[in-house]
Amino acid sequence: MRKAIILVACGLLAGCDYTVPLVKTPELEIQAEVIGLWQRTKADGQIEKVLVLPLGKREYLVSFPAGSPDAMFARACLCRSADRTLVQLEWLGTAQAKLLEDDRVFQFAAYTLSGDTLTIRLLNSDCVKKDAKSSDELAKALLHNKDNPDLFRNEMVFSKVKN
């Protein structure tokens, strides 16, 4: 069972949370096993999909919910913070060509990958407050809360879609 921890927050978008990134330049290479189309069935029976594509050796392009008229698109990269590898998402806009209306374009997530199962947990903005003014301040807040059991929101479990 292969596990990777990443911040890939396909922000089942209750909205983007942060105005600052953890990293300004991607330094870690992407994990190829994450690339593809993933789906989950929500409690109400609705299917949600997330599409992860390579955007070079160090970035992903993420669409969520993929295939939906309301799909959002993000540039994502892996980064290290608080002794974890996370995914940093910068949400760019929607499939309707709508741009985000404020500066809260960043989300962060942890994930594990086990075979054809991708489990994503978004950073909980109740633990790491949204008001960080710099990347350093955000990283310090993450480090301060690294052992908090509520650091991440409830998990979202996706299965890889087979062609």
PDB file of N, CA and C in Angstrom, residues 39-73:
ATOM      1  N   GLN A  39     -13.461   9.809  -8.865  1.00  0.00           N
ATOM      2  CA  GLN A  39     -14.850  10.131  -8.535  1.00  0.00           C
ATOM      3  C   GLN A  39     -15.225   9.569  -7.175  1.00  0.00           C
ATOM      4  N   ARG A  40     -16.264  10.185  -6.615  1.00  0.00           N
ATOM      5  CA  ARG A  40     -16.832   9.694  -5.358  1.00  0.00           C
ATOM      6  C   ARG A  40     -18.337   9.863  -5.438  1.00  0.00           C
ATOM      7  N   THR A  41     -19.038   9.067  -4.646  1.00  0.00           N
ATOM      8  CA  THR A  41     -20.482   9.191  -4.543  1.00  0.00           C
ATOM      9  C   THR A  41     -20.785   9.827  -3.197  1.00  0.00           C
ATOM     10  N   LYS A  42     -21.442  10.972  -3.230  1.00  0.00           N
ATOM     11  CA  LYS A  42     -21.793  11.687  -2.002  1.00  0.00           C
ATOM     12  C   LYS A  42     -22.972  10.995  -1.324  1.00  0.00           C
ATOM     13  N   ALA A  43     -23.251  11.388  -0.096  1.00  0.00           N
ATOM     14  CA  ALA A  43     -24.333  10.789   0.693  1.00  0.00           C
ATOM     15  C   ALA A  43     -25.679  10.880  -0.021  1.00  0.00           C
ATOM     16  N   ASP A  44     -25.877  11.935  -0.819  1.00  0.00           N
ATOM     17  CA  ASP A  44     -27.151  12.107  -1.533  1.00  0.00           C
ATOM     18  C   ASP A  44     -27.192  11.343  -2.862  1.00  0.00           C
ATOM     19  N   GLY A  45     -26.149  10.545  -3.138  1.00  0.00           N
ATOM     20  CA  GLY A  45     -26.107   9.753  -4.360  1.00  0.00           C
ATOM     21  C   GLY A  45     -25.479  10.460  -5.549  1.00  0.00           C
ATOM     22  N   GLN A  46     -25.204  11.748  -5.403  1.00  0.00           N
ATOM     23  CA  GLN A  46     -24.597  12.528  -6.487  1.00  0.00           C
ATOM     24  C   GLN A  46     -23.127  12.132  -6.655  1.00  0.00           C
ATOM     25  N   ILE A  47     -22.693  12.009  -7.912  1.00  0.00           N
ATOM     26  CA  ILE A  47     -21.301  11.670  -8.197  1.00  0.00           C
ATOM     27  C   ILE A  47     -20.515  12.951  -8.431  1.00  0.00           C
ATOM     28  N   GLU A  48     -19.387  13.065  -7.747  1.00  0.00           N
ATOM     29  CA  GLU A  48     -18.470  14.198  -7.930  1.00  0.00           C
ATOM     30  C   GLU A  48     -17.169  13.658  -8.492  1.00  0.00           C
ATOM     31  N   LYS A  49     -16.596  14.412  -9.420  1.00  0.00           N
ATOM     32  CA  LYS A  49     -15.339  13.996 -10.033  1.00  0.00           C
ATOM     33  C   LYS A  49     -14.287  15.079  -9.858  1.00  0.00           C
ATOM     34  N   VAL A  50     -13.057  14.630  -9.760  1.00  0.00           N
ATOM     35  CA  VAL A  50     -11.916  15.538  -9.758  1.00  0.00           C
ATOM     36  C   VAL A  50     -10.944  15.028 -10.820  1.00  0.00           C
ATOM     37  N   LEU A  51     -10.496  15.944 -11.667  1.00  0.00           N
ATOM     38  CA  LEU A  51      -9.553  15.619 -12.730  1.00  0.00           C
ATOM     39  C   LEU A  51      -8.210  16.247 -12.380  1.00  0.00           C
ATOM     40  N   VAL A  52      -7.159  15.437 -12.408  1.00  0.00           N
ATOM     41  CA  VAL A  52      -5.809  15.908 -12.105  1.00  0.00           C
ATOM     42  C   VAL A  52      -4.935  15.633 -13.324  1.00  0.00           C
ATOM     43  N   LEU A  53      -4.390  16.698 -13.906  1.00  0.00           N
ATOM     44  CA  LEU A  53      -3.528  16.592 -15.083  1.00  0.00           C
ATOM     45  C   LEU A  53      -2.161  17.187 -14.781  1.00  0.00           C
ATOM     46  N   PRO A  54      -1.113  16.708 -15.450  1.00  0.00           N
ATOM     47  CA  PRO A  54       0.196  17.320 -15.253  1.00  0.00           C
ATOM     48  C   PRO A  54       0.257  18.668 -15.968  1.00  0.00           C
ATOM     49  N   LEU A  55       0.882  19.612 -15.334  1.00  0.00           N
ATOM     50  CA  LEU A  55       1.090  20.938 -15.921  1.00  0.00           C
ATOM     51  C   LEU A  55       2.598  21.216 -15.848  1.00  0.00           C
ATOM     52  N   GLY A  56       3.369  20.266 -16.287  1.00  0.00           N
ATOM     53  CA  GLY A  56       4.813  20.322 -16.161  1.00  0.00           C
ATOM     54  C   GLY A  56       5.274  19.317 -15.121  1.00  0.00           C
ATOM     55  N   LYS A  57       6.568  19.348 -14.804  1.00  0.00           N
ATOM     56  CA  LYS A  57       7.143  18.382 -13.862  1.00  0.00           C
ATOM     57  C   LYS A  57       6.848  18.703 -12.407  1.00  0.00           C
ATOM     58  N   ARG A  58       6.428  19.942 -12.137  1.00  0.00           N
ATOM     59  CA  ARG A  58       6.238  20.354 -10.744  1.00  0.00           C
ATOM     60  C   ARG A  58       4.854  20.917 -10.450  1.00  0.00           C
ATOM     61  N   GLU A  59       3.942  20.844 -11.406  1.00  0.00           N
ATOM     62  CA  GLU A  59       2.601  21.388 -11.171  1.00  0.00           C
ATOM     63  C   GLU A  59       1.532  20.497 -11.791  1.00  0.00           C
ATOM     64  N   TYR A  60       0.365  20.578 -11.175  1.00  0.00           N
ATOM     65  CA  TYR A  60      -0.825  19.912 -11.689  1.00  0.00           C
ATOM     66  C   TYR A  60      -1.827  20.975 -12.138  1.00  0.00           C
ATOM     67  N   LEU A  61      -2.747  20.560 -13.009  1.00  0.00           N
ATOM     68  CA  LEU A  61      -3.962  21.311 -13.287  1.00  0.00           C
ATOM     69  C   LEU A  61      -5.090  20.469 -12.710  1.00  0.00           C
ATOM     70  N   VAL A  62      -5.912  21.064 -11.845  1.00  0.00           N
ATOM     71  CA  VAL A  62      -6.992  20.345 -11.167  1.00  0.00           C
ATOM     72  C   VAL A  62      -8.322  20.968 -11.576  1.00  0.00           C
ATOM     73  N   SER A  63      -9.294  20.112 -11.900  1.00  0.00           N
ATOM     74  CA  SER A  63     -10.658  20.563 -12.184  1.00  0.00           C
ATOM     75  C   SER A  63     -11.592  19.883 -11.198  1.00  0.00           C
ATOM     76  N   PHE A  64     -12.453  20.683 -10.550  1.00  0.00           N
ATOM     77  CA  PHE A  64     -13.403  20.152  -9.570  1.00  0.00           C
ATOM     78  C   PHE A  64     -14.659  21.005  -9.532  1.00  0.00           C
ATOM     79  N   PRO A  65     -15.833  20.450  -9.519  1.00  0.00           N
ATOM     80  CA  PRO A  65     -16.143  19.076  -9.896  1.00  0.00           C
ATOM     81  C   PRO A  65     -16.019  18.921 -11.409  1.00  0.00           C
ATOM     82  N   ALA A  66     -15.136  18.043 -11.828  1.00  0.00           N
ATOM     83  CA  ALA A  66     -14.820  17.854 -13.249  1.00  0.00           C
ATOM     84  C   ALA A  66     -16.062  17.462 -14.034  1.00  0.00           C
ATOM     85  N   GLY A  67     -16.193  18.047 -15.212  1.00  0.00           N
ATOM     86  CA  GLY A  67     -17.314  17.745 -16.085  1.00  0.00           C
ATOM     87  C   GLY A  67     -18.577  18.521 -15.778  1.00  0.00           C
ATOM     88  N   SER A  68     -18.567  19.294 -14.721  1.00  0.00           N
ATOM     89  CA  SER A  68     -19.728  20.083 -14.317  1.00  0.00           C
ATOM     90  C   SER A  68     -19.654  21.467 -14.958  1.00  0.00           C
ATOM     91  N   PRO A  69     -20.802  22.067 -15.276  1.00  0.00           N
ATOM     92  CA  PRO A  69     -20.784  23.438 -15.792  1.00  0.00           C
ATOM     93  C   PRO A  69     -20.201  24.426 -14.781  1.00  0.00           C
ATOM     94  N   ASP A  70     -20.209  24.052 -13.510  1.00  0.00           N
ATOM     95  CA  ASP A  70     -19.666  24.912 -12.453  1.00  0.00           C
ATOM     96  C   ASP A  70     -18.253  24.511 -12.047  1.00  0.00           C
ATOM     97  N   ALA A  71     -17.596  23.682 -12.838  1.00  0.00           N
ATOM     98  CA  ALA A  71     -16.255  23.214 -12.493  1.00  0.00           C
ATOM     99  C   ALA A  71     -15.322  24.396 -12.261  1.00  0.00           C
ATOM    100  N   MET A  72     -14.442  24.217 -11.291  1.00  0.00           N
ATOM    101  CA  MET A  72     -13.407  25.208 -11.020  1.00  0.00           C
ATOM    102  C   MET A  72     -12.070  24.611 -11.435  1.00  0.00           C
ATOM    103  N   PHE A  73     -11.125  25.478 -11.751  1.00  0.00           N
ATOM    104  CA  PHE A  73      -9.807  25.046 -12.184  1.00  0.00           C
ATOM    105  C   PHE A  73      -8.751  25.647 -11.268  1.00  0.00           C
TER     106      PHE A  73
END
